Amino acid sequence: MSAKLPDINTHFSDWYNDVIYQAELADLSPVRGSIVIRPYGWAIWERITGRLDERIKATGHQNASFPLFIPESFLKKEAKHVEGFAPEVAVVTHAGGKPLEEPLVVRPTSETMIHFMFAKWIKSYRDLPLKINQWCNVVRWEMRTRPFLRTTEFFWQEGHTAHETLAQAEEEVMTMLGEYVDLAQSYLAIPVIAGPKPESEKFPGAEKTFTFEGIMPDGKALQMGTSHLLSQSFAHSFEMKFQDRQSQMAYPFLTSWGATTRLVGAVVMMHGDQKGLVLPPKIAPIQIVIIPIFKTDADKIAVLEVVNKLVVKLQEVHVRVHVDADEHKTPGNKFYAWELKGVPVRMEIGQRDIAQGQAVLADRLGMGKKSVALDNIVSEVTSLLDEVQNQLFKRAQEKRAALWHKAATLQMITQQMTAQNGFYQTGWCRSLECELKLKAIQASIRCLLEIAEFATCFNCNASSAGDVIVAKSY
Amino acid sequence: MSAKLPDINTHFSDWYNDVIYQAELADLSPVRGSIVIRPYGWAIWERITGRLDERIKATGHQNASFPLFIPESFLKKEAKHVEGFAPEVAVVTHAGGKPLEEPLVVRPTSETMIHFMFAKWIKSYRDLPLKINQWCNVVRWEMRTRPFLRTTEFFWQEGHTAHETLAQAEEEVMTMLGEYVDLAQSYLAIPVIAGPKPESEKFPGAEKTFTFEGIMPDGKALQMGTSHLLSQSFAHSFEMKFQDRQSQMAYPFLTSWGATTRLVGAVVMMHGDQKGLVLPPKIAPIQIVIIPIFKTDADKIAVLEVVNKLVVKLQEVHVRVHVDADEHKTPGNKFYAWELKGVPVRMEIGQRDIAQGQAVLADRLGMGKKSVALDNIVSEVTSLLDEVQNQLFKRAQEKRAALWHKAATLQMITQQMTAQNGFYQTGWCRSLECELKLKAIQASIRCLLEIAEFATCFNCNASSAGDVIVAKSY
């Protein structure tokens, strides 16, 4: 039996760690900063990757696999890139019992390796666009780690594409950003803002970085993934050239985009409550748990016979169903355990229900128990799952609305943020000097917006170049 | 346009490397011994992993994820294990800009890490069996590497299970061996022998190792994967103990089993021919390529209209179809290119065919072209795909039969092997001394058989303890 979870309102950070361990999403590992992702956590990730992989392929990309190790010299080929990543890489210096001639870096991201290969493959405009994706592990030696949100080893997909024209590369960057937003909102039920990062927060070596971020219930922003328009310096560094339609040698325009296991952490934070996880049905490994109610062995046999038929019916329409017929636990203990694990819908069914041709359905959001006819079980369950998915997104939108503030000046932001973290919409002149003032309140500019409600910068008197979101962040 | 492939009969090894690069399965990488797996190669691996993952789950296992890095001290906990793997590990000595207190080994396999976690999770017999699988990359610093067959980094699944009783662990080992054999034979169309390895060839730290091996067209054996009954020393090393049904503390019985990207190499070798790859339909990324035949633009539009309808029909029954409508290549060049890539079935269709309500189907095995009615296209294509799958397996069985020899003595094996590599069935007394005599002819005992046609050992006069297979190997 697991211990009570810390108070989600007063101790959100402790609650987050505890729920992850208690619900068996992950466990601490003996390697600093790395976690073990347990079957229940990995099953959620498999649901997310399954959907994203489908969309990556549907938008014309192909999966491939590039080496885990990158020669140290590769990282140095793009000046800003090495500056960004060199301090946090893990380095293999020995292998096969001998020191290596050139140390190998464990990939923190694969631009350099993939661009080296692109340079071999791209000869003519006919080889473009080249649209590649890789699902893999990467390593960044972070000082402060938290399960799923920031770990030294993590899992992600990294898309890498090359295009004939800047316009095509820009379109690619926005297409994939759009796919991420759709994944976040339609699958993870997390409303996000999406837009450009300020210059100071760009990916090392990128021309433009676009982000999509959610606002967590504690009012902190969570960057959930990014889509980059890379500078041409990457193409230059690797002498990636092609013969264009005018038979001239030209450099392709590159993009890269990635989303990570951090998405699992986002789901945990966004939807969880005092009882534990709350999983959106679209990514829940178990969508409905059936708890048969019985007192005698004869009861058990009779109830399970009906339950097994229901299971078949539900599986026929691809509902992910689990029956908890464990005799060593009371129904109450089971309710508690499956609530902790965030299963969206629970069915309770005993002899009395069966006699009346019905079963009881309860949803994880507490919208209310109801008796439903066994004859309609498939439509009742599937429509309840849809309702839970929709309701979760609606609730998340309401949470965000309550945490979205407007503030014209640094002073107002500072004052209000002391009372409550959140997204602070404001104006900004785009100067680094003004941006850096936010460091004092541990906040940053998360994203540029397409609206302009504020005329002047939050810090100086200069006119604003468009609204931005200021927030503390994970 | 790719160059002609080396002669498959006289230069099998060169042919193998060339076909992999020309068919774009993989490419050399700038990291010694690592390859880049290109989209076409990775798509084959995804077909294999998709099927195997389905079976791993259907047999009651759950996927999880354990760290890439293993503390060096872990590897040393099991004496034989460290002896086996220490010489070939890659070691991270620096990370985050500093030397590490304890070096981290890049996992060559994950027994030690997973057993450490198992020891935390297993408390009671009720926690057993614990059946976990991991899909991941591993690194072994091999001296001589070949694409897919032996690379420093490779991909695999590693299953790790813990059981209450020895009998249950033994059953698990055989169940998964059976799944591998089914995958090899029913999916990859490769006939295999499966059975125990001799003591000298066991996995470091295992009690028993079972292998499944194919015989490649050049007469060399290829170990395609293994299933191990681990010694209890692993459980002892990690103090993995549980309370059994009699409330006594006991050590669980462990297994591990794995299959790798080497399976892609096996398919290439087993079925390829002078024209290139030949892919079994069940794992072919493209099962049928449609080559529309046209001379004018009007022709093209009319033909493609019909072709697009056929594509929809075929996709409805999940046939993986690709249309090659490239105007810059002749049909002949397309035939050549798709033969190189091993696409099992080709359809040719032009205005004249359409007028007659038919299309031409050709199979990659050269069983013969035939005209088929467009109205029956789905059944014609699916039955031809089945036929190619079956025929490939049959041909592979015939190749194996021709390479399977019997020989009573070392002298006979030596003599015959000089003329032709192959599986040499013989008797063996089970002594290491006799086994080592095979080193002189670069051969080894690949697998113990359940039959006993030979009364005495191939080397000494002692009686044989059962037949074995002797072969050279990859």
mmCIF file of C-alpha atoms in Angstrom, chain B residues 107-252:
data_model
loop_
_atom_site.group_PDB
_atom_site.id
_atom_site.type_symbol
_atom_site.label_atom_id
_atom_site.label_comp_id
_atom_site.label_asym_id
_atom_site.label_seq_id
_atom_site.Cartn_x
_atom_site.Cartn_y
_atom_site.Cartn_z
ATOM 1 C CA ARG B 107 25.761 -0.853 -21.648
ATOM 2 C CA PRO B 108 26.960 -3.886 -23.623
ATOM 3 C CA THR B 109 23.856 -5.639 -22.209
ATOM 4 C CA SER B 110 21.711 -4.712 -19.197
ATOM 5 C CA GLU B 111 21.640 -7.716 -16.851
ATOM 6 C CA THR B 112 23.466 -5.923 -14.055
ATOM 7 C CA MET B 113 21.354 -2.753 -14.169
ATOM 8 C CA ILE B 114 18.077 -4.596 -14.505
ATOM 9 C CA HIS B 115 18.922 -7.083 -11.752
ATOM 10 C CA PHE B 116 19.750 -4.190 -9.453
ATOM 11 C CA MET B 117 16.244 -2.816 -10.071
ATOM 12 C CA PHE B 118 14.618 -6.250 -9.836
ATOM 13 C CA ALA B 119 16.142 -6.582 -6.365
ATOM 14 C CA LYS B 120 14.267 -3.405 -5.374
ATOM 15 C CA TRP B 121 10.958 -4.499 -6.892
ATOM 16 C CA ILE B 122 10.741 -8.171 -5.982
ATOM 17 C CA LYS B 123 9.674 -8.684 -2.373
ATOM 18 C CA SER B 124 7.236 -11.572 -2.467
ATOM 19 C CA TYR B 125 6.259 -14.502 -4.673
ATOM 20 C CA ARG B 126 3.278 -12.336 -5.585
ATOM 21 C CA ASP B 127 5.648 -10.035 -7.494
ATOM 22 C CA LEU B 128 6.634 -12.990 -9.671
ATOM 23 C CA PRO B 129 6.895 -13.709 -12.480
ATOM 24 C CA LEU B 130 8.351 -10.346 -13.435
ATOM 25 C CA LYS B 131 8.633 -10.211 -17.205
ATOM 26 C CA ILE B 132 10.299 -7.130 -18.662
ATOM 27 C CA ASN B 133 11.582 -6.262 -22.115
ATOM 28 C CA GLN B 134 13.647 -3.340 -23.343
ATOM 29 C CA TRP B 135 14.186 -2.092 -26.916
ATOM 30 C CA CYS B 136 17.434 -0.158 -27.005
ATOM 31 C CA ASN B 137 20.898 0.436 -28.376
ATOM 32 C CA VAL B 138 23.939 -1.321 -26.915
ATOM 33 C CA VAL B 139 27.665 -0.916 -27.537
ATOM 34 C CA ARG B 140 30.381 -3.567 -27.787
ATOM 35 C CA TRP B 141 33.773 -2.492 -29.028
ATOM 36 C CA GLU B 142 34.333 -5.174 -31.649
ATOM 37 C CA MET B 143 37.582 -5.276 -33.596
ATOM 38 C CA ARG B 144 36.196 -6.483 -36.895
ATOM 39 C CA THR B 145 32.854 -5.062 -37.881
ATOM 40 C CA ARG B 146 30.434 -5.622 -40.772
ATOM 41 C CA PRO B 147 27.196 -3.743 -41.454
ATOM 42 C CA PHE B 148 24.292 -5.269 -39.473
ATOM 43 C CA LEU B 149 26.219 -8.461 -38.660
ATOM 44 C CA ARG B 150 28.673 -6.966 -36.178
ATOM 45 C CA THR B 151 28.738 -3.264 -35.355
ATOM 46 C CA THR B 152 30.039 -1.470 -32.271
ATOM 47 C CA GLU B 153 26.595 0.041 -31.662
ATOM 48 C CA PHE B 154 23.606 -2.099 -32.463
ATOM 49 C CA PHE B 155 19.901 -2.249 -31.712
ATOM 50 C CA TRP B 156 18.097 -5.055 -30.017
ATOM 51 C CA GLN B 157 15.493 -6.103 -27.545
ATOM 52 C CA GLU B 158 16.646 -7.653 -24.320
ATOM 53 C CA GLY B 159 14.081 -9.578 -22.306
ATOM 54 C CA HIS B 160 14.725 -10.074 -18.596
ATOM 55 C CA THR B 161 12.512 -12.185 -16.396
ATOM 56 C CA ALA B 162 12.413 -13.515 -12.825
ATOM 57 C CA HIS B 163 10.492 -16.585 -11.697
ATOM 58 C CA GLU B 164 9.615 -18.492 -8.552
ATOM 59 C CA THR B 165 10.814 -21.850 -9.781
ATOM 60 C CA LEU B 166 13.491 -23.256 -12.026
ATOM 61 C CA ALA B 167 10.824 -25.012 -14.080
ATOM 62 C CA GLN B 168 9.074 -21.725 -14.798
ATOM 63 C CA ALA B 169 12.328 -20.069 -15.825
ATOM 64 C CA GLU B 170 13.128 -23.003 -18.109
ATOM 65 C CA GLU B 171 9.696 -22.731 -19.681
ATOM 66 C CA GLU B 172 10.229 -19.014 -20.288
ATOM 67 C CA VAL B 173 13.573 -19.649 -21.986
ATOM 68 C CA MET B 174 11.982 -22.178 -24.329
ATOM 69 C CA THR B 175 8.875 -20.049 -24.997
ATOM 70 C CA MET B 176 10.958 -17.115 -26.171
ATOM 71 C CA LEU B 177 13.269 -19.364 -28.177
ATOM 72 C CA GLY B 178 10.114 -20.670 -29.857
ATOM 73 C CA GLU B 179 8.975 -17.123 -30.615
ATOM 74 C CA TYR B 180 12.345 -16.348 -32.213
ATOM 75 C CA VAL B 181 12.209 -19.481 -34.340
ATOM 76 C CA ASP B 182 8.717 -18.541 -35.485
ATOM 77 C CA LEU B 183 9.834 -15.002 -36.330
ATOM 78 C CA ALA B 184 12.802 -16.345 -38.321
ATOM 79 C CA GLN B 185 10.837 -18.942 -40.228
ATOM 80 C CA SER B 186 7.388 -17.374 -40.683
ATOM 81 C CA TYR B 187 8.498 -13.760 -41.147
ATOM 82 C CA LEU B 188 12.075 -13.715 -42.331
ATOM 83 C CA ALA B 189 11.607 -16.961 -44.280
ATOM 84 C CA ILE B 190 14.854 -18.314 -42.834
ATOM 85 C CA PRO B 191 14.925 -21.942 -41.671
ATOM 86 C CA VAL B 192 16.887 -22.248 -38.442
ATOM 87 C CA ILE B 193 18.197 -24.837 -36.049
ATOM 88 C CA ALA B 194 17.542 -24.113 -32.390
ATOM 89 C CA GLY B 195 19.071 -25.713 -29.335
ATOM 90 C CA PRO B 196 21.638 -25.453 -26.536
ATOM 91 C CA LYS B 197 25.099 -23.991 -27.036
ATOM 92 C CA PRO B 198 28.073 -25.985 -25.739
ATOM 93 C CA GLU B 199 29.382 -24.893 -22.313
ATOM 94 C CA SER B 200 32.249 -22.949 -23.857
ATOM 95 C CA GLU B 201 29.920 -20.749 -25.894
ATOM 96 C CA LYS B 202 27.459 -19.788 -23.174
ATOM 97 C CA PHE B 203 26.599 -16.173 -22.374
ATOM 98 C CA PRO B 204 28.974 -14.930 -19.653
ATOM 99 C CA GLY B 205 27.281 -15.895 -16.388
ATOM 100 C CA ALA B 206 24.548 -18.107 -17.830
ATOM 101 C CA GLU B 207 23.679 -21.643 -16.776
ATOM 102 C CA LYS B 208 22.457 -22.561 -20.245
ATOM 103 C CA THR B 209 22.353 -20.658 -23.509
ATOM 104 C CA PHE B 210 20.009 -21.607 -26.337
ATOM 105 C CA THR B 211 20.654 -20.315 -29.835
ATOM 106 C CA PHE B 212 18.835 -20.183 -33.125
ATOM 107 C CA GLU B 213 21.040 -20.156 -36.200
ATOM 108 C CA GLY B 214 20.610 -20.040 -39.914
ATOM 109 C CA ILE B 215 22.998 -21.347 -42.510
ATOM 110 C CA MET B 216 23.889 -18.660 -44.993
ATOM 111 C CA PRO B 217 24.337 -19.373 -48.722
ATOM 112 C CA ASP B 218 28.127 -19.338 -48.337
ATOM 113 C CA GLY B 219 27.806 -22.209 -45.866
ATOM 114 C CA LYS B 220 28.609 -20.227 -42.733
ATOM 115 C CA ALA B 221 26.363 -20.335 -39.676
ATOM 116 C CA LEU B 222 24.787 -17.113 -38.446
ATOM 117 C CA GLN B 223 23.738 -16.917 -34.799
ATOM 118 C CA MET B 224 20.516 -14.898 -34.994
ATOM 119 C CA GLY B 225 19.717 -14.579 -31.312
ATOM 120 C CA THR B 226 19.884 -16.315 -27.963
ATOM 121 C CA SER B 227 17.754 -17.194 -24.936
ATOM 122 C CA HIS B 228 19.538 -17.736 -21.621
ATOM 123 C CA LEU B 229 18.759 -19.497 -18.398
ATOM 124 C CA LEU B 230 20.897 -17.447 -16.049
ATOM 125 C CA SER B 231 22.763 -18.922 -13.158
ATOM 126 C CA GLN B 232 21.517 -17.952 -9.715
ATOM 127 C CA SER B 233 24.797 -16.149 -9.183
ATOM 128 C CA PHE B 234 23.210 -13.032 -10.739
ATOM 129 C CA ALA B 235 20.452 -13.098 -8.113
ATOM 130 C CA HIS B 236 23.059 -13.625 -5.395
ATOM 131 C CA SER B 237 25.283 -10.813 -6.674
ATOM 132 C CA PHE B 238 22.425 -8.325 -6.422
ATOM 133 C CA GLU B 239 20.841 -9.833 -3.299
ATOM 134 C CA MET B 240 17.624 -10.369 -5.188
ATOM 135 C CA LYS B 241 15.487 -12.219 -2.661
ATOM 136 C CA PHE B 242 11.778 -12.788 -2.163
ATOM 137 C CA GLN B 243 9.492 -14.286 0.430
ATOM 138 C CA ASP B 244 8.226 -17.532 -1.022
ATOM 139 C CA ARG B 245 4.903 -19.341 -0.436
ATOM 140 C CA GLN B 246 6.363 -20.929 2.694
ATOM 141 C CA SER B 247 7.422 -17.490 3.995
ATOM 142 C CA GLN B 248 11.072 -18.368 3.451
ATOM 143 C CA MET B 249 13.505 -16.028 1.733
ATOM 144 C CA ALA B 250 14.458 -17.431 -1.680
ATOM 145 C CA TYR B 251 16.351 -16.366 -4.779
ATOM 146 C CA PRO B 252 14.353 -16.100 -8.008
#
